[in-house]
């Protein structure tokens, strides 16, 4: 499949669309790996778009892996702040701030049908819905997870591991 690598240093402000959208395999055979690295703020201002949306799709069931690495800055979407859609073995590494819009009950982090691992090293504020798959949310030392009303890790066997502050 088609491999996608995006590296952004600096801020992204979108008034009418996604802040960052990367999708592999939508119009070709097989989804490839998708990697997004961000060091800066990503903000959407309209009423229904993700700040960061990463997808690897393959209709035959063989998508690639997705990695989203937030090195710093604030990620704020008007729909989901970070959405990882489809993919196989997916990972969100957060060393910045991911925050949802509480006024509209949006989601800070949304997963999909793949297996998601979230490694939080700084701040995540808001709802988390990791969807199906084998999922794990790691809140590491000196990190802060202020959950919204929804924390859905998928099945009962999935793990929320906390070494930081959870509220």
PDB file of N, CA, C and O in Angstrom, residues 32-34 56 62-68 84-92 113-117 133-135:
ATOM      1  N   UNK A  32      -1.413   1.531   3.268  1.00  0.00           N
ATOM      2  CA  UNK A  32      -0.038   1.519   3.746  1.00  0.00           C
ATOM      3  C   UNK A  32       0.064   2.149   5.118  1.00  0.00           C
ATOM      4  O   UNK A  32      -0.920   2.623   5.701  1.00  0.00           O
ATOM      5  N   UNK A  33       1.271   2.156   5.660  1.00  0.00           N
ATOM      6  CA  UNK A  33       1.512   2.780   6.950  1.00  0.00           C
ATOM      7  C   UNK A  33       1.324   4.290   6.837  1.00  0.00           C
ATOM      8  O   UNK A  33       1.675   4.902   5.829  1.00  0.00           O
ATOM      9  N   UNK A  34       0.791   4.888   7.907  1.00  0.00           N
ATOM     10  CA  UNK A  34       0.590   6.328   7.983  1.00  0.00           C
ATOM     11  C   UNK A  34       1.301   6.819   9.234  1.00  0.00           C
ATOM     12  O   UNK A  34       1.073   6.298  10.330  1.00  0.00           O
ATOM     13  N   UNK A  56      -5.727   4.345   7.611  1.00  0.00           N
ATOM     14  CA  UNK A  56      -5.177   3.365   6.682  1.00  0.00           C
ATOM     15  C   UNK A  56      -6.269   2.334   6.442  1.00  0.00           C
ATOM     16  O   UNK A  56      -6.683   1.628   7.355  1.00  0.00           O
ATOM     17  N   UNK A  62      -6.347  -5.820   5.081  1.00  0.00           N
ATOM     18  CA  UNK A  62      -4.910  -5.753   5.354  1.00  0.00           C
ATOM     19  C   UNK A  62      -4.430  -4.293   5.365  1.00  0.00           C
ATOM     20  O   UNK A  62      -3.619  -3.899   4.527  1.00  0.00           O
ATOM     21  N   UNK A  63      -4.918  -3.486   6.326  1.00  0.00           N
ATOM     22  CA  UNK A  63      -4.482  -2.092   6.373  1.00  0.00           C
ATOM     23  C   UNK A  63      -3.074  -1.985   6.945  1.00  0.00           C
ATOM     24  O   UNK A  63      -2.538  -2.936   7.519  1.00  0.00           O
ATOM     25  N   UNK A  64      -2.485  -0.810   6.827  1.00  0.00           N
ATOM     26  CA  UNK A  64      -1.185  -0.552   7.431  1.00  0.00           C
ATOM     27  C   UNK A  64      -1.332  -0.090   8.867  1.00  0.00           C
ATOM     28  O   UNK A  64      -2.429  -0.003   9.418  1.00  0.00           O
ATOM     29  N   UNK A  65      -0.203   0.215   9.487  1.00  0.00           N
ATOM     30  CA  UNK A  65      -0.175   0.721  10.845  1.00  0.00           C
ATOM     31  C   UNK A  65      -0.214   2.247  10.821  1.00  0.00           C
ATOM     32  O   UNK A  65       0.272   2.873   9.885  1.00  0.00           O
ATOM     33  N   UNK A  66      -0.745   2.830  11.890  1.00  0.00           N
ATOM     34  CA  UNK A  66      -0.845   4.279  12.006  1.00  0.00           C
ATOM     35  C   UNK A  66      -0.102   4.724  13.251  1.00  0.00           C
ATOM     36  O   UNK A  66      -0.300   4.165  14.329  1.00  0.00           O
ATOM     37  N   UNK A  67       0.743   5.757  13.101  1.00  0.00           N
ATOM     38  CA  UNK A  67       1.424   6.366  14.237  1.00  0.00           C
ATOM     39  C   UNK A  67       1.209   7.868  14.185  1.00  0.00           C
ATOM     40  O   UNK A  67       1.475   8.503  13.160  1.00  0.00           O
ATOM     41  N   UNK A  68       0.724   8.432  15.277  1.00  0.00           N
ATOM     42  CA  UNK A  68       0.601   9.883  15.431  1.00  0.00           C
ATOM     43  C   UNK A  68       1.458  10.261  16.629  1.00  0.00           C
ATOM     44  O   UNK A  68       1.248   9.760  17.731  1.00  0.00           O
ATOM     45  N   UNK A  84      -7.909   8.248  14.945  1.00  0.00           N
ATOM     46  CA  UNK A  84      -7.163   7.199  14.246  1.00  0.00           C
ATOM     47  C   UNK A  84      -8.201   6.216  13.735  1.00  0.00           C
ATOM     48  O   UNK A  84      -8.870   5.545  14.523  1.00  0.00           O
ATOM     49  N   UNK A  85      -8.359   6.148  12.416  1.00  0.00           N
ATOM     50  CA  UNK A  85      -9.425   5.362  11.806  1.00  0.00           C
ATOM     51  C   UNK A  85      -8.848   4.176  11.060  1.00  0.00           C
ATOM     52  O   UNK A  85      -7.910   4.319  10.273  1.00  0.00           O
ATOM     53  N   UNK A  86      -9.440   3.012  11.307  1.00  0.00           N
ATOM     54  CA  UNK A  86      -9.003   1.763  10.685  1.00  0.00           C
ATOM     55  C   UNK A  86      -7.563   1.460  11.110  1.00  0.00           C
ATOM     56  O   UNK A  86      -7.241   1.579  12.278  1.00  0.00           O
ATOM     57  N   UNK A  87      -6.700   1.098  10.185  1.00  0.00           N
ATOM     58  CA  UNK A  87      -5.340   0.723  10.561  1.00  0.00           C
ATOM     59  C   UNK A  87      -5.316  -0.623  11.262  1.00  0.00           C
ATOM     60  O   UNK A  87      -6.333  -1.242  11.536  1.00  0.00           O
ATOM     61  N   UNK A  88      -4.123  -1.088  11.567  1.00  0.00           N
ATOM     62  CA  UNK A  88      -3.950  -2.392  12.202  1.00  0.00           C
ATOM     63  C   UNK A  88      -3.418  -2.234  13.618  1.00  0.00           C
ATOM     64  O   UNK A  88      -4.147  -2.356  14.582  1.00  0.00           O
ATOM     65  N   UNK A  89      -2.122  -1.946  13.738  1.00  0.00           N
ATOM     66  CA  UNK A  89      -1.486  -1.697  15.037  1.00  0.00           C
ATOM     67  C   UNK A  89      -1.187  -0.198  15.082  1.00  0.00           C
ATOM     68  O   UNK A  89      -0.271   0.274  14.414  1.00  0.00           O
ATOM     69  N   UNK A  90      -1.975   0.530  15.839  1.00  0.00           N
ATOM     70  CA  UNK A  90      -1.936   1.983  15.805  1.00  0.00           C
ATOM     71  C   UNK A  90      -1.434   2.545  17.128  1.00  0.00           C
ATOM     72  O   UNK A  90      -1.723   1.990  18.185  1.00  0.00           O
ATOM     73  N   UNK A  91      -0.732   3.677  17.040  1.00  0.00           N
ATOM     74  CA  UNK A  91      -0.152   4.250  18.257  1.00  0.00           C
ATOM     75  C   UNK A  91      -0.253   5.767  18.223  1.00  0.00           C
ATOM     76  O   UNK A  91       0.080   6.400  17.217  1.00  0.00           O
ATOM     77  N   UNK A  92      -0.689   6.326  19.345  1.00  0.00           N
ATOM     78  CA  UNK A  92      -0.668   7.764  19.579  1.00  0.00           C
ATOM     79  C   UNK A  92       0.321   8.024  20.692  1.00  0.00           C
ATOM     80  O   UNK A  92       0.174   7.480  21.798  1.00  0.00           O
ATOM     81  N   UNK A 113     -11.433   0.578  14.336  1.00  0.00           N
ATOM     82  CA  UNK A 113     -11.485  -0.881  14.350  1.00  0.00           C
ATOM     83  C   UNK A 113     -10.133  -1.522  14.609  1.00  0.00           C
ATOM     84  O   UNK A 113     -10.055  -2.708  14.887  1.00  0.00           O
ATOM     85  N   UNK A 114      -9.051  -0.752  14.530  1.00  0.00           N
ATOM     86  CA  UNK A 114      -7.712  -1.304  14.747  1.00  0.00           C
ATOM     87  C   UNK A 114      -7.385  -1.434  16.226  1.00  0.00           C
ATOM     88  O   UNK A 114      -8.192  -1.144  17.105  1.00  0.00           O
ATOM     89  N   UNK A 115      -6.173  -1.887  16.487  1.00  0.00           N
ATOM     90  CA  UNK A 115      -5.658  -2.011  17.852  1.00  0.00           C
ATOM     91  C   UNK A 115      -4.910  -0.728  18.193  1.00  0.00           C
ATOM     92  O   UNK A 115      -3.898  -0.424  17.574  1.00  0.00           O
ATOM     93  N   UNK A 116      -5.433   0.024  19.167  1.00  0.00           N
ATOM     94  CA  UNK A 116      -4.840   1.315  19.514  1.00  0.00           C
ATOM     95  C   UNK A 116      -4.081   1.245  20.827  1.00  0.00           C
ATOM     96  O   UNK A 116      -4.567   0.666  21.801  1.00  0.00           O
ATOM     97  N   UNK A 117      -2.895   1.882  20.837  1.00  0.00           N
ATOM     98  CA  UNK A 117      -2.154   2.147  22.072  1.00  0.00           C
ATOM     99  C   UNK A 117      -1.949   3.642  22.171  1.00  0.00           C
ATOM    100  O   UNK A 117      -1.447   4.271  21.238  1.00  0.00           O
ATOM    101  N   UNK A 133     -11.141  -3.472  18.765  1.00  0.00           N
ATOM    102  CA  UNK A 133      -9.735  -3.874  18.759  1.00  0.00           C
ATOM    103  C   UNK A 133      -9.196  -4.097  20.157  1.00  0.00           C
ATOM    104  O   UNK A 133      -9.888  -3.987  21.159  1.00  0.00           O
ATOM    105  N   UNK A 134      -7.911  -4.424  20.202  1.00  0.00           N
ATOM    106  CA  UNK A 134      -7.194  -4.598  21.474  1.00  0.00           C
ATOM    107  C   UNK A 134      -6.541  -3.255  21.774  1.00  0.00           C
ATOM    108  O   UNK A 134      -5.644  -2.822  21.054  1.00  0.00           O
ATOM    109  N   UNK A 135      -7.013  -2.605  22.834  1.00  0.00           N
ATOM    110  CA  UNK A 135      -6.622  -1.218  23.095  1.00  0.00           C
ATOM    111  C   UNK A 135      -5.983  -1.062  24.469  1.00  0.00           C
ATOM    112  O   UNK A 135      -6.306  -1.790  25.403  1.00  0.00           O
TER     113      UNK A 135
END
